Tab-separated table of C-alpha atoms in Angstrom:
chain	number	residue	atom	x	y	z
A	90	MET	CA	-10.524	-36.018	-3.053
A	91	ASN	CA	-13.606	-34.335	-2.716
A	92	ILE	CA	-13.028	-30.371	-3.033
A	93	LYS	CA	-16.838	-29.435	-2.582
A	94	SER	CA	-17.065	-31.485	0.766
A	95	ILE	CA	-13.716	-29.314	1.333
A	96	ILE	CA	-14.658	-26.343	1.109
A	97	PHE	CA	-18.543	-26.543	2.572
A	98	GLY	CA	-16.202	-28.539	5.664
A	99	VAL	CA	-14.786	-25.178	5.973
A	100	ALA	CA	-17.838	-22.775	4.768
A	101	ALA	CA	-19.891	-24.123	7.900
A	102	SER	CA	-18.065	-21.601	9.903
A	103	VAL	CA	-19.727	-18.512	8.131
A	104	VAL	CA	-20.542	-15.731	10.329
A	105	ALA	CA	-23.860	-14.194	10.963
A	106	LEU	CA	-23.553	-10.517	9.826
A	107	GLY	CA	-26.470	-8.800	12.101
A	108	ALA	CA	-30.115	-10.804	10.859
A	109	PRO	CA	-31.311	-13.685	13.864
A	110	ALA	CA	-29.497	-16.813	12.159
A	111	ALA	CA	-33.285	-18.371	13.239
A	112	ALA	CA	-34.824	-15.548	10.787
A	113	PHE	CA	-33.096	-17.016	7.477
A	114	ALA	CA	-35.126	-14.287	5.329
A	115	GLN	CA	-33.706	-14.233	1.991
A	116	ASN	CA	-31.995	-11.127	0.317
A	117	LYS	CA	-32.608	-10.027	-3.064
A	118	VAL	CA	-28.795	-10.814	-3.828
A	119	ASN	CA	-28.053	-9.249	-7.415
A	120	LEU	CA	-24.385	-11.815	-7.854
A	121	GLY	CA	-21.377	-10.873	-10.489
A	122	VAL	CA	-18.857	-12.773	-11.687
A	123	ALA	CA	-15.960	-11.775	-13.690
A	124	ILE	CA	-13.158	-14.374	-14.838
A	125	PRO	CA	-10.775	-14.535	-17.197
A	126	ALA	CA	-12.209	-15.392	-21.001
A	127	ALA	CA	-11.343	-19.356	-22.020
A	128	THR	CA	-8.090	-18.813	-23.683
A	129	HIS	CA	-6.749	-21.959	-22.570
A	130	SER	CA	-8.188	-25.419	-20.847
A	131	PHE	CA	-8.408	-24.586	-17.541
A	132	THR	CA	-9.563	-20.866	-17.306
A	133	ALA	CA	-12.265	-22.862	-19.787
A	134	GLY	CA	-12.803	-25.546	-16.957
A	135	ILE	CA	-13.830	-22.321	-14.865
A	136	VAL	CA	-15.961	-20.521	-17.555
A	137	TRP	CA	-17.866	-23.916	-17.375
A	138	TRP	CA	-17.993	-24.354	-13.970
A	139	ALA	CA	-18.822	-20.731	-13.264
A	140	ASN	CA	-21.952	-21.365	-16.085
A	141	ALA	CA	-22.593	-24.179	-14.078
A	142	ALA	CA	-22.988	-22.640	-10.808
A	143	LYS	CA	-24.888	-19.975	-12.460
A	144	ALA	CA	-27.529	-22.650	-14.299
A	145	GLU	CA	-27.685	-24.492	-10.869
A	146	LEU	CA	-28.168	-21.830	-8.209
A	147	GLU	CA	-30.901	-19.342	-9.979
A	148	LYS	CA	-32.875	-22.459	-10.678
A	149	GLU	CA	-32.910	-23.191	-6.796
A	150	HIS	CA	-32.689	-19.403	-5.588
A	151	LYS	CA	-35.680	-17.088	-6.891
A	152	ASP	CA	-33.965	-14.009	-5.126
A	153	LEU	CA	-30.675	-14.466	-7.128
A	154	LYS	CA	-29.719	-13.128	-10.301
A	155	VAL	CA	-26.322	-13.950	-11.204
A	156	THR	CA	-24.450	-12.358	-14.270
A	157	ILE	CA	-20.775	-13.413	-15.406
A	158	LYS	CA	-18.616	-11.588	-17.313
A	159	THR	CA	-15.449	-12.705	-19.019
A	160	ALA	CA	-12.206	-10.478	-19.836
A	161	ALA	CA	-9.420	-11.445	-22.155
A	162	ASN	CA	-7.274	-8.935	-20.366
A	163	ALA	CA	-6.747	-7.045	-17.197
A	164	GLY	CA	-8.244	-3.604	-18.704
A	165	GLU	CA	-11.017	-4.964	-19.779
A	166	GLN	CA	-12.219	-7.301	-16.703
A	167	ALA	CA	-11.303	-3.754	-14.855
A	168	ASN	CA	-13.859	-1.746	-16.863
A	169	GLN	CA	-16.329	-5.097	-16.760
A	170	LEU	CA	-16.218	-4.382	-12.678
A	171	GLN	CA	-17.731	-0.948	-13.321
A	172	ASP	CA	-20.222	-2.235	-15.707
A	173	LEU	CA	-21.213	-4.544	-13.175
A	174	VAL	CA	-21.696	-2.115	-10.749
A	175	THR	CA	-23.136	1.235	-12.749
A	176	ALA	CA	-25.669	-1.251	-15.132
A	177	ASN	CA	-26.354	-4.120	-13.758
A	178	LYS	CA	-26.060	-2.911	-10.296
A	179	ILE	CA	-24.571	-5.512	-8.482
A	180	ASN	CA	-24.244	-6.492	-4.832
A	181	SER	CA	-22.209	-9.207	-4.545
A	182	LEU	CA	-19.399	-9.905	-6.548
A	183	VAL	CA	-17.207	-12.920	-7.026
A	184	ILE	CA	-14.083	-12.332	-9.036
A	185	PHE	CA	-11.565	-14.921	-10.452
A	186	PRO	CA	-8.685	-11.768	-11.267
A	187	PHE	CA	-6.548	-11.102	-14.346
A	188	GLU	CA	-3.875	-9.771	-12.928
A	189	SER	CA	-3.854	-9.326	-9.335
A	190	ALA	CA	-1.709	-5.815	-8.821
A	191	ALA	CA	-3.676	-4.250	-12.239
A	192	LEU	CA	-7.294	-5.488	-10.782
A	193	THR	CA	-7.100	-4.529	-6.880
A	194	LYS	CA	-7.672	-0.786	-7.242
A	195	PRO	CA	-11.004	-1.552	-9.710
A	196	VAL	CA	-11.748	-4.058	-6.905
A	197	ALA	CA	-11.226	-1.734	-4.364
A	198	GLN	CA	-13.355	0.717	-5.258
A	199	VAL	CA	-16.155	-1.667	-6.096
A	200	LYS	CA	-15.703	-2.612	-2.233
A	201	SER	CA	-15.978	0.974	-1.575
A	202	LYS	CA	-19.571	0.753	-3.248
A	203	GLY	CA	-21.142	-1.362	-0.785
A	204	VAL	CA	-20.465	-4.657	-2.990
A	205	TYR	CA	-19.611	-8.138	-0.741
A	206	VAL	CA	-16.678	-9.237	-2.405
A	207	THR	CA	-15.117	-12.721	-2.894
A	208	VAL	CA	-11.940	-13.130	-4.294
A	209	VAL	CA	-10.736	-16.307	-6.227
A	210	ASP	CA	-6.868	-17.928	-6.810
A	211	ARG	CA	-5.636	-15.105	-8.134
A	212	GLY	CA	-5.132	-12.733	-4.858
A	213	LEU	CA	-5.063	-8.912	-4.783
A	214	THR	CA	-1.752	-6.859	-4.096
A	215	ASP	CA	-4.185	-5.363	-0.505
A	216	PRO	CA	-6.387	-7.999	0.857
A	217	SER	CA	-8.464	-5.202	2.357
A	218	ALA	CA	-10.249	-4.497	-0.880
A	219	GLN	CA	-11.895	-7.840	-0.800
A	220	ASP	CA	-14.624	-9.897	1.821
A	221	ALA	CA	-13.593	-13.280	1.650
A	222	TYR	CA	-10.776	-15.178	-0.275
A	223	ILE	CA	-10.900	-18.790	-1.908
A	224	SER	CA	-7.734	-20.509	-3.615
A	225	GLY	CA	-6.094	-23.862	-3.783
A	226	ASP	CA	-3.123	-24.026	-2.092
A	227	ASN	CA	-0.619	-22.112	-3.587
A	228	THR	CA	1.713	-22.894	-1.256
A	229	ALA	CA	1.663	-27.164	-1.738
A	230	PHE	CA	1.276	-26.293	-5.556
A	231	GLY	CA	4.979	-25.612	-5.899
A	232	LYS	CA	6.636	-27.657	-3.114
A	233	VAL	CA	4.817	-30.909	-4.015
A	234	PRO	CA	6.670	-31.132	-7.404
A	235	ALA	CA	10.033	-29.851	-6.076
A	236	GLU	CA	10.229	-32.393	-4.095
A	237	TYR	CA	9.174	-34.963	-6.299
A	238	ILE	CA	11.781	-33.268	-8.885
A	239	ALA	CA	14.585	-33.252	-5.990
A	240	LYS	CA	13.995	-37.245	-5.253
A	241	ALA	CA	13.948	-38.274	-8.552
A	242	LEU	CA	16.843	-36.560	-9.606
A	243	ASN	CA	18.456	-37.715	-6.952
A	244	GLY	CA	19.643	-34.261	-5.534
A	245	LYS	CA	21.388	-33.538	-8.655
A	246	GLY	CA	20.763	-32.127	-12.069
A	247	ASN	CA	19.571	-29.123	-13.988
A	248	ILE	CA	16.123	-28.173	-14.454
A	249	VAL	CA	14.310	-24.920	-16.140
A	250	ALA	CA	10.877	-23.597	-14.903
A	251	MET	CA	7.868	-22.254	-16.687
A	252	ARG	CA	5.421	-19.067	-14.306
A	253	GLY	CA	2.126	-18.615	-15.470
A	254	ILE	CA	1.629	-14.731	-15.290
A	255	ALA	CA	2.493	-11.946	-12.773
A	256	THR	CA	0.020	-12.521	-9.685
A	257	THR	CA	0.329	-13.296	-6.205
A	258	LEU	CA	-0.243	-16.935	-6.932
A	259	ASP	CA	2.698	-17.356	-8.755
A	260	ASN	CA	5.061	-15.762	-6.554
A	261	GLU	CA	3.843	-18.282	-3.832
A	262	ARG	CA	4.078	-21.159	-6.263
A	263	MET	CA	8.039	-19.898	-7.151
A	264	ASP	CA	8.796	-19.076	-3.595
A	265	ALA	CA	7.813	-22.202	-2.337
A	266	PHE	CA	9.763	-24.182	-5.423
A	267	ASN	CA	12.721	-22.057	-4.436
A	268	SER	CA	12.324	-22.978	-0.600
A	269	VAL	CA	12.766	-26.544	-1.248
A	270	MET	CA	15.183	-26.710	-3.906
A	271	LYS	CA	17.704	-24.193	-1.429
A	272	ASP	CA	18.023	-27.833	0.076
A	273	TYR	CA	19.608	-29.543	-3.006
A	274	PRO	CA	22.678	-27.362	-4.046
A	275	ASP	CA	23.672	-30.150	-6.552
A	276	ILE	CA	20.441	-28.929	-8.794
A	277	LYS	CA	20.570	-26.153	-10.578
A	278	LEU	CA	17.645	-23.511	-11.408
A	279	LEU	CA	19.330	-22.630	-15.108
A	280	ASP	CA	16.256	-20.284	-15.048
A	281	ALA	CA	12.887	-19.697	-14.991
A	282	LYS	CA	10.632	-17.694	-17.758
A	283	TYR	CA	6.915	-16.155	-17.528
A	284	ALA	CA	4.764	-17.963	-20.333
A	285	ASN	CA	1.579	-17.133	-19.141
A	286	TRP	CA	-0.130	-20.325	-18.308
A	287	ASN	CA	-0.314	-20.836	-21.948
A	288	ARG	CA	0.969	-23.998	-23.989
A	289	ASP	CA	2.329	-21.674	-27.325
A	290	ASP	CA	4.062	-19.307	-25.076
A	291	ALA	CA	5.321	-22.564	-23.594
A	292	PHE	CA	6.326	-24.015	-26.661
A	293	LYS	CA	8.470	-20.411	-27.315
A	294	VAL	CA	9.892	-20.581	-24.161
A	295	MET	CA	11.259	-24.169	-24.187
A	296	GLN	CA	12.608	-23.405	-27.589
A	297	ASP	CA	14.900	-21.143	-25.856
A	298	TYR	CA	15.886	-23.387	-23.272
A	299	LEU	CA	16.932	-26.012	-25.452
A	300	THR	CA	18.467	-23.605	-27.541
A	301	ARG	CA	20.839	-21.753	-24.513
A	302	PHE	CA	20.980	-24.749	-22.848
A	303	LYS	CA	22.565	-28.292	-23.671
A	304	GLN	CA	21.716	-30.573	-20.814
A	305	ILE	CA	18.303	-29.897	-18.850
A	306	ASP	CA	17.447	-33.086	-16.526
A	307	ALA	CA	13.907	-32.110	-15.598
A	308	VAL	CA	11.013	-29.213	-16.061
A	309	TRP	CA	8.514	-27.544	-14.423
A	310	ALA	CA	6.315	-26.381	-16.146
A	311	ALA	CA	4.087	-25.087	-13.749
A	312	ASP	CA	0.501	-25.937	-15.375
A	313	ASP	CA	-0.329	-28.764	-17.888
A	314	ASP	CA	-1.218	-26.351	-20.868
A	315	MET	CA	2.392	-25.472	-20.658
A	316	ALA	CA	3.664	-28.913	-20.333
A	317	VAL	CA	1.729	-29.707	-23.635
A	318	GLY	CA	3.557	-26.977	-25.137
A	319	VAL	CA	7.022	-28.208	-23.938
A	320	LEU	CA	6.549	-31.610	-24.461
A	321	LYS	CA	6.027	-30.123	-28.265
A	322	ALA	CA	9.236	-28.396	-28.222
A	323	ILE	CA	11.333	-31.235	-26.924
A	324	GLU	CA	10.164	-33.896	-29.584
A	325	GLN	CA	10.795	-31.234	-32.696
A	326	ALA	CA	14.187	-30.389	-30.780
A	327	LYS	CA	14.676	-34.581	-30.834
A	328	ARG	CA	16.363	-34.028	-26.905
A	329	ASP	CA	16.525	-37.346	-25.099
A	330	ASP	CA	18.071	-35.460	-22.010
A	331	ILE	CA	14.869	-34.102	-19.871
A	332	LYS	CA	13.875	-37.409	-18.236
A	333	ILE	CA	10.886	-35.435	-15.964
A	334	VAL	CA	8.002	-33.071	-17.066
A	335	PHE	CA	5.693	-31.556	-14.174
A	336	GLY	CA	2.740	-30.059	-14.958
A	337	GLY	CA	0.367	-29.043	-12.744
A	338	ALA	CA	-3.698	-28.807	-12.120
A	339	GLY	CA	-4.305	-32.177	-12.972
A	340	SER	CA	-5.948	-31.574	-16.698
A	341	LYS	CA	-7.782	-34.865	-18.146
A	342	GLY	CA	-5.392	-35.649	-20.676
A	343	MET	CA	-2.124	-35.513	-18.749
A	344	ILE	CA	-4.129	-37.386	-15.924
A	345	LYS	CA	-5.044	-40.000	-18.583
A	346	THR	CA	-1.440	-39.832	-19.627
A	347	LEU	CA	-0.178	-40.803	-16.722
A	348	ILE	CA	-2.967	-43.422	-15.884
A	349	ASP	CA	-1.138	-45.063	-19.007
A	350	GLY	CA	1.989	-44.727	-18.635
A	351	LYS	CA	1.934	-43.610	-22.068
A	352	ASP	CA	5.046	-41.206	-21.793
A	353	PRO	CA	7.563	-41.452	-19.441
A	354	ARG	CA	8.619	-37.997	-19.042
A	355	ILE	CA	4.507	-37.830	-17.217
A	356	GLN	CA	5.183	-39.151	-13.919
A	357	ALA	CA	3.368	-36.889	-11.441
A	358	ASN	CA	0.696	-34.409	-11.307
A	359	VAL	CA	-0.375	-31.942	-8.516
A	360	SER	CA	-4.170	-31.124	-8.034
A	361	TYR	CA	-5.649	-27.483	-8.921
A	362	SER	CA	-9.290	-28.089	-9.893
A	363	PRO	CA	-10.906	-25.194	-11.142
A	364	LYS	CA	-14.207	-26.536	-9.925
A	365	PHE	CA	-13.219	-23.838	-7.039
A	366	ILE	CA	-15.127	-21.184	-8.985
A	367	TYR	CA	-17.936	-22.992	-8.908
A	368	GLU	CA	-17.473	-23.728	-5.425
A	369	ALA	CA	-16.937	-20.382	-4.746
A	370	ILE	CA	-19.773	-18.966	-6.545
A	371	LYS	CA	-22.226	-21.209	-4.697
A	372	LEU	CA	-20.687	-20.447	-1.424
A	373	THR	CA	-21.075	-16.953	-1.970
A	374	ALA	CA	-24.885	-16.562	-3.431
A	375	GLU	CA	-25.940	-18.769	-0.566
A	376	ALA	CA	-24.204	-16.925	2.430
A	377	ARG	CA	-25.136	-13.548	0.754
A	378	LEU	CA	-28.886	-14.642	0.436
A	379	LYS	CA	-29.001	-15.283	4.227
A	380	GLY	CA	-26.794	-12.256	5.214
A	381	GLU	CA	-24.135	-14.016	5.982
A	382	ALA	CA	-20.751	-13.613	5.362
A	383	LEU	CA	-17.751	-16.382	4.627
A	384	PRO	CA	-14.239	-16.791	6.286
A	385	ALA	CA	-11.801	-14.549	5.382
A	386	THR	CA	-9.794	-17.836	3.753
A	387	THR	CA	-10.668	-20.503	2.094
A	388	ILE	CA	-7.863	-23.076	0.957
A	389	VAL	CA	-8.265	-26.139	-0.884
A	390	PRO	CA	-5.764	-28.740	-0.471
A	391	SER	CA	-2.843	-29.628	-3.145
A	392	VAL	CA	-1.870	-32.945	-3.233
A	393	LEU	CA	0.807	-35.235	-5.254
A	394	ILE	CA	-0.842	-37.107	-8.061
A	395	THR	CA	0.847	-40.471	-9.277
A	396	LYS	CA	-0.448	-43.668	-11.486
A	397	ASP	CA	-1.369	-45.099	-8.363
A	398	ASN	CA	-3.938	-42.513	-7.192
A	399	ALA	CA	-4.612	-40.971	-10.461
A	400	LYS	CA	-8.033	-42.387	-11.234
A	401	ASP	CA	-9.423	-40.374	-7.802
A	402	PHE	CA	-8.162	-37.124	-10.102
A	403	TYR	CA	-9.842	-37.964	-13.580
A	404	PHE	CA	-12.741	-36.348	-14.495
A	405	PRO	CA	-13.116	-36.959	-18.610
A	406	ASP	CA	-16.593	-35.074	-18.767
A	407	SER	CA	-15.044	-31.939	-17.774
A	408	PRO	CA	-13.814	-29.873	-20.077
A	409	PHE	CA	-9.967	-29.507	-18.297
C-alpha cells in the first residue's frame, strides 16, 4: 500500500483560506511538532519519520521552521505545548497526543492563540480544538483482527485482548472488535486490559491471563510490541493452547515472522504505519505555506496482512 499516494490524493482537495489560488505567496510558517517519546518501536517510528520530515521540508522551504518536541507523558506534552507557543512562537502545530482527554484542553488553548492545529492518530475528546485530523483507520484496525480470529476459530473459543492507552482511537478499535464478536456467541472474550502498547506491560498482563484462564484459544494484542510480550509470557508458561496471537500495525519484525512462517501463531496482521506523521507534517507545512487548510479529516486505510501480501508491507530500513 502506498500511504503517501493515498493521503496526497485526499489532500488534493485543500481549501483556500482567502489568498488567491494563483498567487501562491508563501507565508512564514513556524511549525511545532509534539509527539510521544520513543518508548517503544511504534513511537520510535513516529520520532524517526517526524525528523525525516523536518530535514526534508526545511531544506526545501526557506520560509519554514520545524521544532520537534517529544514527551514521556501527557503532563510533559501539555507543558511542551506552552513552550512551543511562548518560547518558539509557533503559528502551526502538528500533535500526536499522548492521551486524548488530558491533551484536549491544552490543545484548545493553543488553537485559541490563532495557531493552526493538525491532530494525528489519537483524537481529542473535543474536535473543535483542532483544524484537521489525520489518522489510520482505527475501526478497521479492530474489525479486521476480530473477523480473522472468528473465522480461524470457526466461531467458537476463548479469547483475551490487550488494549493500548486510554484514547479515542483505542475506544474505536475495541468497539469495532466487540461489534464483530457480537455475531459470534460461542466466542467468549474473557478479559480486555490496558497494556499501554508496551511489550513489558503486555508480558505482565498475559502472565495474569495465563494464571487466571486455563484455556485460551487466541489473543488479540492490538499492537506488535504487545504481541512480543504476549509470546514471551506464553513461552515462559509453556502453554500450548493458544493457536493465534494477532498483533497490529505491521512492524518489520512481525511481518518478517509472517513471511518466514517461523511461528504458527503469527498468521496475520493489520496495517497501520507510523509514516502518517511524516505525511501529516508535510501536508500541514505545505498547506500553511500557501495559506490553505487541509480537509477536516483524512483517514489512511488499514488492511489485512497475510503471508500472501506481507512483502508489500515489509520495510527493513525503518525503525518499526
